[in-house]
């Protein structure tokens, strides 16, 4: 089988046309206003409020800074129960706030924090749960809310992958005390770089605004030692334009996901998570698959390398587990992370992006089947 002529990457950002973006840039040039809560950002914030049906949002330069500021604004301290199966930024945000991460195992089907394993990790120092909707799959929202309520813990979601996901016909941002969304270029929906916090307590609005702008309350008053985490006008323009494409993007990614599932469900050694529950409108942001080495006849790592021979660049999101990274090896792990370890060794995320053609998805499936047979 022929290799792809051009590299097939795990993702490519969707973009409005060059002409349309330039048209939008005119307003920014006319305004001579590039950042610091400019008019395009203000308009974009209103659009997002309508889209998400909430007033309590804050926009940031990226998701990592948003999460750091979210934790800081909520005054989270001590220990936070979180997942080791996520992007490094989740745990980094805890560390930047001098919070100790307590890693908890995950569920084998959703790859999200396992609610059944959280309570045994709660200590007098536990202040919050930081769960991640991994690959946009919603966590067990009711179970987590119940644990948080019974133990008086703040419930925070890293929803970096979950923009566009709805549960019970409302945006996933409405669950928990605070959710962080990443608008990075590699996400289904993006603003080049960007991040958003959505929160329950409207009183946090001012605190987040101060924290992302050096702590300025007005020209002369600095009320807290903030940082610089502002979203600029070009990011806001991209984010605003991209909102118009949300339905199309989800539809395209859904079709790609379905082709992979239909074509690969019979390939021995490759498996997918069960479909999300019926009350979930999923965003199909990623295509994660598990490779069972014994059944597939090749390890996940070998497959990841083999695909490169065909010019296909899959990714191993998320491997290694965070507790195995050199920077987090000193974090004590008190309970086994058996499921997380296994998933992290078997996971492979396959290419998916809006302008990946259906023919190319079929070809990737043909190549995977061929590799399995040989
Ligand atoms: N929490 C979670 C759970 C997250 O997944 C993330 C970010 C965060 C927090 C933090 O949010 P941000 O601060 O990033 O807003 C990528 C992204 O950089 C990162 O945003 C994302 N998660 C993570 C899962 O994936 P890398 O290191 O894999 O990116 P990179 O540069 O290797 O790009 C991936 C693929 O996309 C490559 O094949 C190249 C292609 N690509 C990339 C860019 C940037 C393009 O074709 N065009 C582009 O412009 O981390």
Coordinates of C-alpha atoms and ligand atoms in Angstrom, one line a residue, residues 8-13 61-67 85-90 132-135 158-161 180-187 192-195 286 313-315 317-318, ligand 1:
X8 CA -1.1 13.3 7.7
X9 CA -0.9 14.9 11.1
X10 CA -3.0 14.1 14.1
X11 CA -4.8 17.4 13.7
X12 CA -4.8 20.6 11.6
X13 CA -6.5 23.8 12.7
X61 CA -4.4 34.2 26.6
X62 CA -4.4 30.4 26.8
X63 CA -6.0 27.6 28.7
X64 CA -3.1 26.9 31.0
X65 CA -3.1 30.5 32.4
X66 CA -6.8 30.4 32.7
X67 CA -6.6 27.2 34.8
X85 CA -4.1 10.7 32.4
X86 CA -4.2 14.2 31.0
X87 CA -2.0 16.9 29.3
X88 CA 0.8 18.2 31.6
X89 CA -0.9 21.6 31.9
X90 CA -3.6 20.2 34.2
X132 CA -10.7 16.4 33.2
X133 CA -13.3 15.7 30.5
X134 CA -10.6 13.7 28.6
X135 CA -11.1 13.8 24.8
X158 CA -10.5 20.9 33.0
X159 CA -12.8 21.0 30.0
X160 CA -9.9 21.9 27.6
X161 CA -11.3 19.3 25.1
X180 CA -11.6 25.8 31.9
X181 CA -11.7 25.5 28.1
X182 CA -8.7 25.7 25.8
X183 CA -9.0 27.5 22.5
X184 CA -5.6 26.3 21.3
X185 CA -5.0 25.9 17.6
X186 CA -5.1 22.1 17.9
X187 CA -8.5 22.1 19.4
X192 CA -5.3 30.6 17.7
X193 CA -4.3 30.4 21.4
X194 CA -6.8 31.1 24.0
X195 CA -8.6 30.0 27.2
X286 CA -10.4 13.3 19.1
X313 CA 1.7 10.9 12.4
X314 CA -0.6 9.7 15.2
X315 CA -0.1 10.8 18.8
X317 CA -2.2 11.3 24.1
X318 CA -1.6 10.8 27.1
Ligands
LIG1 N1 -5.6 20.7 29.8 C1 -5.7 19.8 28.8 C2 -6.4 18.5 29.1 C3 -5.1 20.0 27.6 O1 -5.2 19.0 26.6 C4 -4.5 21.2 27.3 C5 -3.8 21.4 26.0 C6 -4.4 22.2 28.3 C7 -5.0 21.9 29.6 C8 -3.7 23.5 28.2 O2 -4.4 24.3 27.2 P1 -3.6 25.4 26.4 O3 -2.7 26.2 27.4 O4 -2.8 24.7 25.4 O5 -4.7 26.3 25.8 C9 -1.1 20.1 21.9 C10 -1.6 21.5 22.3 O6 -0.5 22.4 22.2 C11 -2.2 21.6 23.6 O7 -3.0 22.8 23.6 C12 -3.2 20.5 23.9 N2 -3.7 20.5 25.2 C13 -2.5 19.1 23.7 C14 -3.4 18.0 23.9 O8 -2.0 19.1 22.3 P2 1.2 19.2 21.4 O9 2.5 19.3 22.1 O10 0.7 17.8 21.1 O11 1.1 20.1 20.1 P3 1.9 20.0 18.7 O12 2.5 21.3 18.4 O13 2.7 18.8 18.7 O14 0.6 19.9 17.7 C15 -0.1 18.7 17.5 C16 -0.3 18.5 16.0 O15 -1.0 19.5 15.4 C17 1.0 18.3 15.3 O16 0.8 17.2 14.4 C18 1.1 19.5 14.4 C19 -0.3 20.0 14.3 N3 -0.4 21.5 14.3 C20 -0.2 22.2 15.4 C21 -0.3 23.5 15.4 C22 0.0 24.3 16.7 C23 -0.8 22.1 13.1 O17 -1.0 21.5 12.0 N4 -0.9 23.5 13.1 C24 -0.7 24.2 14.2 O18 -0.8 25.5 14.2 O19 0.1 19.9 22.4

